[in-house]
């Protein structure tokens, strides 16, 4: 009794593929592009958190539970954070739009005021 094997059930040749088209494709990665993409993702998250903190601070100020001294300190802190974000974007060659992910029907991740 002999078993006939079909071509689609072949075992891989231990010596490697015979046809160059059968070789696994290599992913060509540009190191600078990967670095910039990762920096963009991290800065997007940081920018989202910065904007959420700013909105929360403004709500607290509007509710009236914050002293004038705290408002001044809060304003200076938020301006410093925004300046730092600008510097980081510039360092990595990113724009504000680069950090604003398009969520399709939901719109942009980071609403611009």
mmCIF file of C-alpha atoms in Angstrom:
data_model
loop_
_atom_site.group_PDB
_atom_site.id
_atom_site.type_symbol
_atom_site.label_atom_id
_atom_site.label_comp_id
_atom_site.label_asym_id
_atom_site.label_seq_id
_atom_site.Cartn_x
_atom_site.Cartn_y
_atom_site.Cartn_z
ATOM 1 C CA UNK A 1 0.000 0.000 0.000
ATOM 2 C CA UNK A 2 1.463 3.307 -0.998
ATOM 3 C CA UNK A 3 0.411 6.754 0.136
ATOM 4 C CA UNK A 4 0.368 9.429 -2.468
ATOM 5 C CA UNK A 5 1.120 12.935 -1.213
ATOM 6 C CA UNK A 6 -0.326 15.943 -2.862
ATOM 7 C CA UNK A 7 1.938 18.898 -3.700
ATOM 8 C CA UNK A 8 0.131 21.161 -1.219
ATOM 9 C CA UNK A 9 0.990 18.804 1.680
ATOM 10 C CA UNK A 10 4.744 18.781 1.071
ATOM 11 C CA UNK A 11 7.086 18.915 3.979
ATOM 12 C CA UNK A 12 9.473 21.859 3.894
ATOM 13 C CA UNK A 13 12.840 21.011 2.416
ATOM 14 C CA UNK A 14 15.376 21.064 5.305
ATOM 15 C CA UNK A 15 17.939 22.555 2.918
ATOM 16 C CA UNK A 16 15.736 25.610 2.435
ATOM 17 C CA UNK A 17 13.414 26.767 -0.308
ATOM 18 C CA UNK A 18 14.350 25.936 -3.855
ATOM 19 C CA UNK A 19 12.473 28.706 -5.588
ATOM 20 C CA UNK A 20 13.560 32.266 -4.640
ATOM 21 C CA UNK A 21 9.888 33.252 -4.598
ATOM 22 C CA UNK A 22 9.304 30.749 -1.753
ATOM 23 C CA UNK A 23 11.727 32.537 0.555
ATOM 24 C CA UNK A 24 10.238 34.481 3.432
ATOM 25 C CA UNK A 25 9.994 38.159 2.702
ATOM 26 C CA UNK A 26 12.154 40.475 4.715
ATOM 27 C CA UNK A 27 10.716 43.590 6.165
ATOM 28 C CA UNK A 28 12.824 46.552 5.195
ATOM 29 C CA UNK A 29 12.809 48.948 8.133
ATOM 30 C CA UNK A 30 14.198 52.435 8.122
ATOM 31 C CA UNK A 31 15.535 53.085 11.620
ATOM 32 C CA UNK A 32 14.792 56.814 11.458
ATOM 33 C CA UNK A 33 11.205 56.171 10.361
ATOM 34 C CA UNK A 34 10.654 53.721 13.227
ATOM 35 C CA UNK A 35 12.154 56.165 15.726
ATOM 36 C CA UNK A 36 9.962 58.988 14.477
ATOM 37 C CA UNK A 37 6.827 56.811 14.497
ATOM 38 C CA UNK A 38 7.456 55.609 18.039
ATOM 39 C CA UNK A 39 8.159 59.151 19.216
ATOM 40 C CA UNK A 40 4.935 60.278 17.538
ATOM 41 C CA UNK A 41 2.914 57.604 19.315
ATOM 42 C CA UNK A 42 4.401 58.429 22.719
ATOM 43 C CA UNK A 43 3.971 62.175 22.205
ATOM 44 C CA UNK A 44 0.368 61.630 21.085
ATOM 45 C CA UNK A 45 -0.398 59.931 24.394
ATOM 46 C CA UNK A 46 1.425 62.637 26.352
ATOM 47 C CA UNK A 47 -0.426 65.376 24.438
ATOM 48 C CA UNK A 48 -3.764 63.680 25.080
ATOM 49 C CA UNK A 49 -3.014 63.553 28.816
ATOM 50 C CA UNK A 50 -1.822 67.170 28.803
ATOM 51 C CA UNK A 51 -5.046 68.334 27.183
ATOM 52 C CA UNK A 52 -7.157 66.302 29.608
ATOM 53 C CA UNK A 53 -5.273 67.818 32.564
ATOM 54 C CA UNK A 54 -5.788 71.296 31.144
ATOM 55 C CA UNK A 55 -9.533 70.773 30.750
ATOM 56 C CA UNK A 56 -9.828 69.362 34.266
ATOM 57 C CA UNK A 57 -7.917 72.351 35.648
ATOM 58 C CA UNK A 58 -10.217 74.771 33.804
ATOM 59 C CA UNK A 59 -13.289 72.992 35.209
ATOM 60 C CA UNK A 60 -11.928 73.320 38.728
ATOM 61 C CA UNK A 61 -11.222 77.020 38.168
ATOM 62 C CA UNK A 62 -14.734 77.553 36.760
ATOM 63 C CA UNK A 63 -16.265 75.830 39.787
ATOM 64 C CA UNK A 64 -14.513 78.376 42.007
ATOM 65 C CA UNK A 65 -12.646 76.040 44.332
ATOM 66 C CA UNK A 66 -9.196 77.340 43.385
ATOM 67 C CA UNK A 67 -7.422 80.334 44.897
ATOM 68 C CA UNK A 68 -5.861 83.113 42.800
ATOM 69 C CA UNK A 69 -2.387 81.856 43.740
ATOM 70 C CA UNK A 70 -3.263 78.311 42.641
ATOM 71 C CA UNK A 71 -4.718 79.630 39.377
ATOM 72 C CA UNK A 72 -1.469 81.499 38.660
ATOM 73 C CA UNK A 73 0.650 78.432 39.448
ATOM 74 C CA UNK A 74 -1.634 76.205 37.384
ATOM 75 C CA UNK A 75 -1.466 78.562 34.400
ATOM 76 C CA UNK A 76 2.336 78.723 34.518
ATOM 77 C CA UNK A 77 2.586 74.936 34.797
ATOM 78 C CA UNK A 78 0.256 74.356 31.846
ATOM 79 C CA UNK A 79 2.156 76.880 29.716
ATOM 80 C CA UNK A 80 5.456 75.154 30.598
ATOM 81 C CA UNK A 81 3.998 71.763 29.628
ATOM 82 C CA UNK A 82 2.807 73.141 26.300
ATOM 83 C CA UNK A 83 6.236 74.665 25.654
ATOM 84 C CA UNK A 84 7.920 71.342 26.461
ATOM 85 C CA UNK A 85 5.604 69.544 24.039
ATOM 86 C CA UNK A 86 6.474 72.073 21.327
ATOM 87 C CA UNK A 87 10.184 71.445 21.940
ATOM 88 C CA UNK A 88 9.746 67.663 21.841
ATOM 89 C CA UNK A 89 7.738 67.830 18.611
ATOM 90 C CA UNK A 90 10.428 70.029 17.078
ATOM 91 C CA UNK A 91 13.201 67.679 18.280
ATOM 92 C CA UNK A 92 11.556 64.704 16.561
ATOM 93 C CA UNK A 93 10.473 66.680 13.488
ATOM 94 C CA UNK A 94 6.760 66.286 14.175
ATOM 95 C CA UNK A 95 3.865 68.703 13.766
ATOM 96 C CA UNK A 96 0.676 69.024 15.796
ATOM 97 C CA UNK A 97 -1.165 67.259 12.980
ATOM 98 C CA UNK A 98 1.272 64.319 13.168
ATOM 99 C CA UNK A 99 0.080 63.689 16.731
ATOM 100 C CA UNK A 100 -3.607 63.948 15.922
ATOM 101 C CA UNK A 101 -4.735 60.434 15.030
ATOM 102 C CA UNK A 102 -7.725 60.141 12.717
ATOM 103 C CA UNK A 103 -10.316 57.905 14.384
ATOM 104 C CA UNK A 104 -12.482 57.645 11.282
ATOM 105 C CA UNK A 105 -16.149 58.327 12.003
ATOM 106 C CA UNK A 106 -15.283 59.473 15.523
ATOM 107 C CA UNK A 107 -13.127 62.286 14.190
ATOM 108 C CA UNK A 108 -9.662 63.339 15.349
ATOM 109 C CA UNK A 109 -8.270 62.095 18.662
ATOM 110 C CA UNK A 110 -7.069 65.521 19.760
ATOM 111 C CA UNK A 111 -9.634 68.252 19.271
ATOM 112 C CA UNK A 112 -8.030 71.606 18.571
ATOM 113 C CA UNK A 113 -9.623 74.537 20.330
#
